[in-house]
PDB file of C-alpha atoms in Angstrom:
ATOM      1  CA  MET A 194     118.711 120.539  98.372  1.00  0.00           C
ATOM      2  CA  LEU A 195     115.892 118.186  99.708  1.00  0.00           C
ATOM      3  CA  ALA A 196     116.237 118.214 103.300  1.00  0.00           C
ATOM      4  CA  SER A 197     115.940 114.574 104.587  1.00  0.00           C
ATOM      5  CA  PHE A 198     112.824 113.347 105.882  1.00  0.00           C
ATOM      6  CA  GLY A 199     111.971 115.309 109.652  1.00  0.00           C
ATOM      7  CA  GLU A 200     115.053 117.892 108.907  1.00  0.00           C
ATOM      8  CA  MET A 201     114.561 121.727 107.801  1.00  0.00           C
ATOM      9  CA  SER A 202     113.764 122.124 104.250  1.00  0.00           C
ATOM     10  CA  GLU A 203     115.357 125.657 102.114  1.00  0.00           C
ATOM     11  CA  GLN A 204     112.104 126.490 102.500  1.00  0.00           C
ATOM     12  CA  GLY A 205     112.162 126.539 106.408  1.00  0.00           C
ATOM     13  CA  ALA A 206     109.418 124.585 106.968  1.00  0.00           C
ATOM     14  CA  THR A 207     109.919 120.619 108.238  1.00  0.00           C
ATOM     15  CA  ARG A 208     107.776 117.824 108.218  1.00  0.00           C
ATOM     16  CA  SER A 209     105.884 116.470 110.497  1.00  0.00           C
ATOM     17  CA  ALA A 210     106.006 113.794 112.527  1.00  0.00           C
ATOM     18  CA  THR A 211     103.358 111.386 110.517  1.00  0.00           C
ATOM     19  CA  ASP A 212     102.248 113.832 106.922  1.00  0.00           C
ATOM     20  CA  ILE A 213      99.278 112.026 105.059  1.00  0.00           C
ATOM     21  CA  VAL A 214      98.589 113.098 100.797  1.00  0.00           C
ATOM     22  CA  ASP A 215      96.026 112.414  98.830  1.00  0.00           C
ATOM     23  CA  LEU A 216      95.172 111.609  95.670  1.00  0.00           C
ATOM     24  CA  ALA A 217      92.149 110.677  93.422  1.00  0.00           C
ATOM     25  CA  VAL A 218      92.685 109.583  90.266  1.00  0.00           C
ATOM     26  CA  PRO A 219      89.859 108.146  87.354  1.00  0.00           C
ATOM     27  CA  LEU A 220      88.949 104.955  87.973  1.00  0.00           C
ATOM     28  CA  ARG A 221      90.960 103.238  84.710  1.00  0.00           C
ATOM     29  CA  VAL A 222      94.088 100.824  85.227  1.00  0.00           C
ATOM     30  CA  ASP A 223      95.689 103.317  83.090  1.00  0.00           C
ATOM     31  CA  PHE A 224      96.079 105.513  85.783  1.00  0.00           C
ATOM     32  CA  ALA A 225      98.328 102.850  87.572  1.00  0.00           C
ATOM     33  CA  VAL A 226     101.018 104.873  86.803  1.00  0.00           C
ATOM     34  CA  SER A 227     100.611 108.010  88.559  1.00  0.00           C
ATOM     35  CA  VAL A 228      99.710 105.973  91.532  1.00  0.00           C
ATOM     36  CA  ARG A 229     102.822 103.855  91.083  1.00  0.00           C
ATOM     37  CA  ILE A 230     104.313 107.154  90.566  1.00  0.00           C
ATOM     38  CA  MET A 231     103.115 108.718  93.506  1.00  0.00           C
ATOM     39  CA  THR A 232     103.892 105.452  95.571  1.00  0.00           C
ATOM     40  CA  ALA A 233     107.602 104.988  94.461  1.00  0.00           C
ATOM     41  CA  SER A 234     108.391 109.235  95.461  1.00  0.00           C
ATOM     42  CA  LEU A 235     106.773 108.971  99.557  1.00  0.00           C
ATOM     43  CA  ALA A 236     108.804 105.918 100.090  1.00  0.00           C
ATOM     44  CA  ALA A 237     112.176 106.750  98.886  1.00  0.00           C
ATOM     45  CA  ASP A 238     111.630 109.947 100.552  1.00  0.00           C
ATOM     46  CA  VAL A 239     111.236 107.874 104.076  1.00  0.00           C
ATOM     47  CA  GLY A 240     114.372 105.691 103.035  1.00  0.00           C
ATOM     48  CA  PHE A 241     113.014 103.119 101.857  1.00  0.00           C
ATOM     49  CA  THR A 242     115.441 100.833  99.730  1.00  0.00           C
ATOM     50  CA  VAL A 243     114.465  99.879  96.095  1.00  0.00           C
ATOM     51  CA  ASP A 244     113.573  96.298  97.743  1.00  0.00           C
ATOM     52  CA  GLU A 245     111.039  97.893  99.577  1.00  0.00           C
ATOM     53  CA  ILE A 246     109.899  99.898  96.344  1.00  0.00           C
ATOM     54  CA  ASP A 247     108.694  97.725  94.316  1.00  0.00           C
ATOM     55  CA  ASP A 248     107.548  95.898  97.425  1.00  0.00           C
ATOM     56  CA  LEU A 249     105.073  98.593  98.279  1.00  0.00           C
ATOM     57  CA  ARG A 250     103.914  99.315  94.342  1.00  0.00           C
ATOM     58  CA  LEU A 251     104.173  96.342  93.075  1.00  0.00           C
ATOM     59  CA  GLY A 252     101.383  96.016  96.405  1.00  0.00           C
ATOM     60  CA  VAL A 253      99.315  99.362  95.563  1.00  0.00           C
ATOM     61  CA  SER A 254      99.374  98.658  91.523  1.00  0.00           C
ATOM     62  CA  GLU A 255      98.381  94.685  92.758  1.00  0.00           C
ATOM     63  CA  VAL A 256      94.621  97.035  94.846  1.00  0.00           C
ATOM     64  CA  PHE A 257      94.054  99.443  92.647  1.00  0.00           C
ATOM     65  CA  THR A 258      93.807  97.030  89.150  1.00  0.00           C
ATOM     66  CA  LEU A 259      91.481  95.417  91.391  1.00  0.00           C
ATOM     67  CA  LEU A 260      89.145  98.129  92.233  1.00  0.00           C
ATOM     68  CA  ALA A 261      89.254  98.949  88.982  1.00  0.00           C
ATOM     69  CA  ASP A 262      88.528  96.304  87.307  1.00  0.00           C
ATOM     70  CA  HIS A 263      86.101  95.120  89.349  1.00  0.00           C
ATOM     71  CA  ASP A 264      82.699  95.906  88.211  1.00  0.00           C
ATOM     72  CA  LEU A 265      84.288  97.731  84.996  1.00  0.00           C
ATOM     73  CA  ALA A 266      84.211 101.308  86.670  1.00  0.00           C
ATOM     74  CA  ALA A 267      81.643 103.518  85.278  1.00  0.00           C
ATOM     75  CA  ALA A 268      83.378 107.483  83.595  1.00  0.00           C
ATOM     76  CA  ASP A 269      83.221 109.270  86.494  1.00  0.00           C
ATOM     77  CA  GLU A 270      84.537 106.709  89.850  1.00  0.00           C
ATOM     78  CA  ARG A 271      88.108 107.769  90.536  1.00  0.00           C
ATOM     79  CA  CYS A 272      90.119 105.977  93.176  1.00  0.00           C
ATOM     80  CA  HIS A 273      90.413 107.880  96.692  1.00  0.00           C
ATOM     81  CA  VAL A 274      94.546 107.165  97.656  1.00  0.00           C
ATOM     82  CA  THR A 275      94.955 108.544 101.168  1.00  0.00           C
ATOM     83  CA  TYR A 276      98.998 107.755 101.544  1.00  0.00           C
ATOM     84  CA  VAL A 277      99.525 108.343 104.646  1.00  0.00           C
ATOM     85  CA  VAL A 278     104.297 108.747 105.914  1.00  0.00           C
ATOM     86  CA  SER A 279     106.288 108.410 108.679  1.00  0.00           C
ATOM     87  CA  ASP A 280     108.908 107.534 109.738  1.00  0.00           C
ATOM     88  CA  GLY A 281     109.666 104.048 108.038  1.00  0.00           C
ATOM     89  CA  GLU A 282     106.377 104.051 107.740  1.00  0.00           C
ATOM     90  CA  ILE A 283     103.677 103.736 104.462  1.00  0.00           C
ATOM     91  CA  SER A 284     100.089 103.349 105.187  1.00  0.00           C
ATOM     92  CA  VAL A 285      98.254 103.514 101.796  1.00  0.00           C
ATOM     93  CA  THR A 286      94.693 103.004 101.502  1.00  0.00           C
ATOM     94  CA  MET A 287      92.986 102.846  97.955  1.00  0.00           C
ATOM     95  CA  ARG A 288      88.767 103.450  97.970  1.00  0.00           C
ATOM     96  CA  ARG A 289      86.836 103.812  95.031  1.00  0.00           C
ATOM     97  CA  SER A 290      83.750 106.571  94.994  1.00  0.00           C
ATOM     98  CA  GLY A 291      79.847 105.248  92.932  1.00  0.00           C
ATOM     99  CA  SER A 292      80.743 102.114  93.298  1.00  0.00           C
ATOM    100  CA  ARG A 293      78.158 100.145  95.615  1.00  0.00           C
ATOM    101  CA  ASP A 294      79.698  96.389  95.389  1.00  0.00           C
ATOM    102  CA  PRO A 295      81.837  95.485  98.281  1.00  0.00           C
ATOM    103  CA  VAL A 296      85.394  94.750  97.498  1.00  0.00           C
ATOM    104  CA  GLU A 297      86.331  90.421  97.642  1.00  0.00           C
ATOM    105  CA  LEU A 298      90.067  90.421  96.923  1.00  0.00           C
ATOM    106  CA  ASP A 299      90.571  87.140  95.022  1.00  0.00           C
ATOM    107  CA  PRO A 300      92.528  84.107  96.239  1.00  0.00           C
ATOM    108  CA  LEU A 301      96.309  85.153  93.818  1.00  0.00           C
ATOM    109  CA  ALA A 302      95.212  89.103  94.777  1.00  0.00           C
ATOM    110  CA  THR A 303      96.071  88.465  98.930  1.00  0.00           C
ATOM    111  CA  SER A 304      98.958  86.718  98.370  1.00  0.00           C
ATOM    112  CA  ILE A 305     100.134  88.555  96.336  1.00  0.00           C
ATOM    113  CA  LEU A 306      99.791  91.090  99.097  1.00  0.00           C
ATOM    114  CA  ALA A 307     101.291  88.661 102.433  1.00  0.00           C
ATOM    115  CA  SER A 308     103.736  88.681 100.084  1.00  0.00           C
ATOM    116  CA  VAL A 309     104.890  91.837  99.535  1.00  0.00           C
ATOM    117  CA  VAL A 310     103.312  93.997 102.518  1.00  0.00           C
ATOM    118  CA  ASP A 311     103.899  93.887 105.776  1.00  0.00           C
ATOM    119  CA  GLU A 312      99.489  94.237 106.695  1.00  0.00           C
ATOM    120  CA  HIS A 313      96.498  95.003 104.332  1.00  0.00           C
ATOM    121  CA  GLN A 314      92.831  95.023 105.210  1.00  0.00           C
ATOM    122  CA  VAL A 315      89.655  94.680 103.563  1.00  0.00           C
ATOM    123  CA  ASP A 316      86.780  96.769 103.920  1.00  0.00           C
ATOM    124  CA  ALA A 317      83.615  97.072 102.278  1.00  0.00           C
ATOM    125  CA  ASP A 318      84.395  99.934  99.952  1.00  0.00           C
ATOM    126  CA  GLY A 319      88.343 100.108 100.515  1.00  0.00           C
ATOM    127  CA  VAL A 320      91.644  98.354 101.022  1.00  0.00           C
ATOM    128  CA  THR A 321      95.194  99.602 102.974  1.00  0.00           C
ATOM    129  CA  VAL A 322      97.884  98.073 102.772  1.00  0.00           C
ATOM    130  CA  VAL A 323     100.971  98.905 104.653  1.00  0.00           C
ATOM    131  CA  LYS A 324     105.196  98.747 104.951  1.00  0.00           C
ATOM    132  CA  ARG A 325     107.285  99.271 107.102  1.00  0.00           C
ATOM    133  CA  ALA A 326     111.594  99.460 106.318  1.00  0.00           C
ATOM    134  CA  SER A 327     113.097  96.693 107.125  1.00  0.00           C
ATOM    135  CA  GLU A 328     114.707  98.829 109.815  1.00  0.00           C
ATOM    136  CA  ALA A 329     111.571 100.475 111.627  1.00  0.00           C
ATOM    137  CA  SER A 330     110.303  96.901 111.448  1.00  0.00           C
ATOM    138  CA  GLY A 331     113.278  94.505 112.801  1.00  0.00           C
ATOM    139  CA  ASP A 332     113.770  92.473 109.165  1.00  0.00           C
ATOM    140  CA  SER A 333     116.390  91.039 108.109  1.00  0.00           C
ATOM    141  CA  ASN A 334     115.610  88.971 105.180  1.00  0.00           C
ATOM    142  CA  ASP A 335     114.044  90.818 102.972  1.00  0.00           C
TER     143      ASP A 335
END
């Protein structure tokens, strides 16, 4: 049996209040599935509802696809995904390596992110999305 967030596991280790998980995958749309699976797994571990997991997966998928399609990524480009997981919240930062073009969200991507995550931020080489569990954020309309 796996321990719930913050509890003692069978091996005797505990999860810290904030965990950081790093993932690096080739920057190709066929690797979006791997990123979505990791996202869903971490969100489930935190206690997100099915709808919250789906929302976060959709937001992460949108950003990953945008980064992969941005400038027809070179074969050696990678997407570095950093998950900051805390009680009731996940922050996902996706950065591409090797590209000099700044990341820009089109109006559709901006609209999608605004509807499925609590926050999103764009900088020159990546995007960060933040999703909070409804209990942590006080939202009751999910």
